[in-house]
Amino acid sequence: PSSSARRHRKPFQPQCCEEELLHLVADVWLSKKRFSDVTIQVEGCNFHLHTPVLAAWSDFFRTMFTIGMTESRSLHASQSNFSSFTSSGADSGAPPPIVLEDISQQGFAACVEFMYRGRIHVDEMLGDVAPTSSREQQCEASSNQILPVLDHMLELADRLCMPQLQAQLCGVLRGFIDLMNVVTISLIAVSRGHPDLHQQCVVFLINNFTHMAEHAEVLQLHPTTLTFLLETDQLSVDCEETVFNCLMRWVAFNTDERRPLLCELLPHVRFPLMTSRFLHEDVEPHTLLNPLSSDGDELAAAKRLQRVLRGLLLQAYKFISANQARSAQSPSFSKLTQPRAYHSHSQVGLF
């Protein structure tokens, strides 16, 4: 070809070829039983699928088909990561379907769609959202509907060994991070083992802590995440009193389980940055910090909490008194006397 023809030749576009291939695979899938060579049954629903497609996306299915269908149908749950994996009767002359239990039909159908289309469609999962009085309520209804589905799909993608689907699901979850959903998504990230997604949730919490402190979502925070928020210098907060009040609300939400954690959490609150009036009127007499009379182990725990609190308050009063006296050498106790140096950021070192 001439040099001019080479300059105007359309460049090779592998992404377009990939999309075209996915369209062709999807067309085969939409033909239902055509060319299918394996049937997967979930909650009584038969999925007529194709072993090359399943094996290409899922290490679970690749291993199953590699060791042979007869042997794979007899795998025990401990090998397959499902609570049950059995074979079921089928029409005469056709191989029996592979039955997967302890998973939902909706979740598996979404995984199948991903394997044949290369993407997931959130709108199709939502279905019809009832009309609400405001757009905010409509968004909340959509989030409450979709987050459990995405959580189940993320669990299923892990069990089916589908890393590409896990990555796409995490991307979808990132798009739902806001004041109403960030804590729920962070809990999903922790339980499913996705630290990058969890880190993005923590960054959002740090940058929006003043607003989050009054939001109901904060009451669901994981103790480890809350500890990190309390001790970080980058926390965006209007005053340290907000941090203390948020911690007390979090403890009050589940007093029996969370009050024993106060001895470890309180030292991360920067009491020296509060006013002496707030310390005297709000912190010292707080009911959660002064439990009712008890005996045995509860009494020992209550005494330990009182010792921790007295030490923190003594340190705070000394620092405040020194500042009020404008001492030339104010006591330098620890990072607890330093204001939180908040600045906008996108990366936070976790744990």
PDB file of C-alpha atoms in Angstrom, residues 147 151 154 173 177 180-195 197-199 201-202 205 216-226 250 253 258:
ATOM      1  CA  LEU A 147     -27.296  -2.796  47.878  1.00  0.00           C
ATOM      2  CA  ASP A 151     -23.749  -7.663  48.272  1.00  0.00           C
ATOM      3  CA  LEU A 154     -20.248  -9.954  45.368  1.00  0.00           C
ATOM      4  CA  LEU A 173     -20.795   0.156  44.727  1.00  0.00           C
ATOM      5  CA  ILE A 177     -21.215   6.023  48.159  1.00  0.00           C
ATOM      6  CA  MET A 180     -26.953   7.376  53.308  1.00  0.00           C
ATOM      7  CA  ASN A 181     -24.931   4.379  52.067  1.00  0.00           C
ATOM      8  CA  VAL A 182     -21.256   4.828  52.905  1.00  0.00           C
ATOM      9  CA  VAL A 183     -21.297   2.835  56.145  1.00  0.00           C
ATOM     10  CA  THR A 184     -23.316  -0.008  54.615  1.00  0.00           C
ATOM     11  CA  ILE A 185     -20.908  -0.192  51.678  1.00  0.00           C
ATOM     12  CA  SER A 186     -17.898  -0.117  54.011  1.00  0.00           C
ATOM     13  CA  LEU A 187     -19.349  -3.086  55.921  1.00  0.00           C
ATOM     14  CA  ILE A 188     -19.861  -4.940  52.624  1.00  0.00           C
ATOM     15  CA  ALA A 189     -16.256  -4.190  51.656  1.00  0.00           C
ATOM     16  CA  VAL A 190     -14.929  -5.503  54.984  1.00  0.00           C
ATOM     17  CA  SER A 191     -17.064  -8.654  54.997  1.00  0.00           C
ATOM     18  CA  ARG A 192     -16.231  -9.495  51.350  1.00  0.00           C
ATOM     19  CA  GLY A 193     -12.545  -8.660  51.638  1.00  0.00           C
ATOM     20  CA  HIS A 194     -12.162  -5.634  49.318  1.00  0.00           C
ATOM     21  CA  PRO A 195      -9.743  -3.185  51.003  1.00  0.00           C
ATOM     22  CA  LEU A 197     -13.429  -0.205  48.280  1.00  0.00           C
ATOM     23  CA  HIS A 198     -13.255   0.072  52.077  1.00  0.00           C
ATOM     24  CA  GLN A 199     -10.513   2.698  51.825  1.00  0.00           C
ATOM     25  CA  CYS A 201     -15.494   4.625  52.061  1.00  0.00           C
ATOM     26  CA  VAL A 202     -13.159   5.691  54.865  1.00  0.00           C
ATOM     27  CA  LEU A 205     -16.202   9.405  56.021  1.00  0.00           C
ATOM     28  CA  ALA A 216     -28.156   7.372  61.430  1.00  0.00           C
ATOM     29  CA  GLU A 217     -25.666   5.526  59.195  1.00  0.00           C
ATOM     30  CA  VAL A 218     -22.817   6.279  61.607  1.00  0.00           C
ATOM     31  CA  LEU A 219     -24.427   4.051  64.244  1.00  0.00           C
ATOM     32  CA  GLN A 220     -23.606   1.000  62.085  1.00  0.00           C
ATOM     33  CA  LEU A 221     -19.865   1.705  61.858  1.00  0.00           C
ATOM     34  CA  HIS A 222     -17.522  -1.225  62.365  1.00  0.00           C
ATOM     35  CA  PRO A 223     -15.454  -0.739  65.567  1.00  0.00           C
ATOM     36  CA  THR A 224     -12.168  -0.913  63.645  1.00  0.00           C
ATOM     37  CA  THR A 225     -13.304   1.758  61.193  1.00  0.00           C
ATOM     38  CA  LEU A 226     -14.529   3.997  64.014  1.00  0.00           C
ATOM     39  CA  TRP A 250     -22.554   4.954  68.624  1.00  0.00           C
ATOM     40  CA  PHE A 253     -26.994   2.215  69.943  1.00  0.00           C
ATOM     41  CA  ARG A 258     -20.072  -1.439  72.771  1.00  0.00           C
TER      42      ARG A 258
END
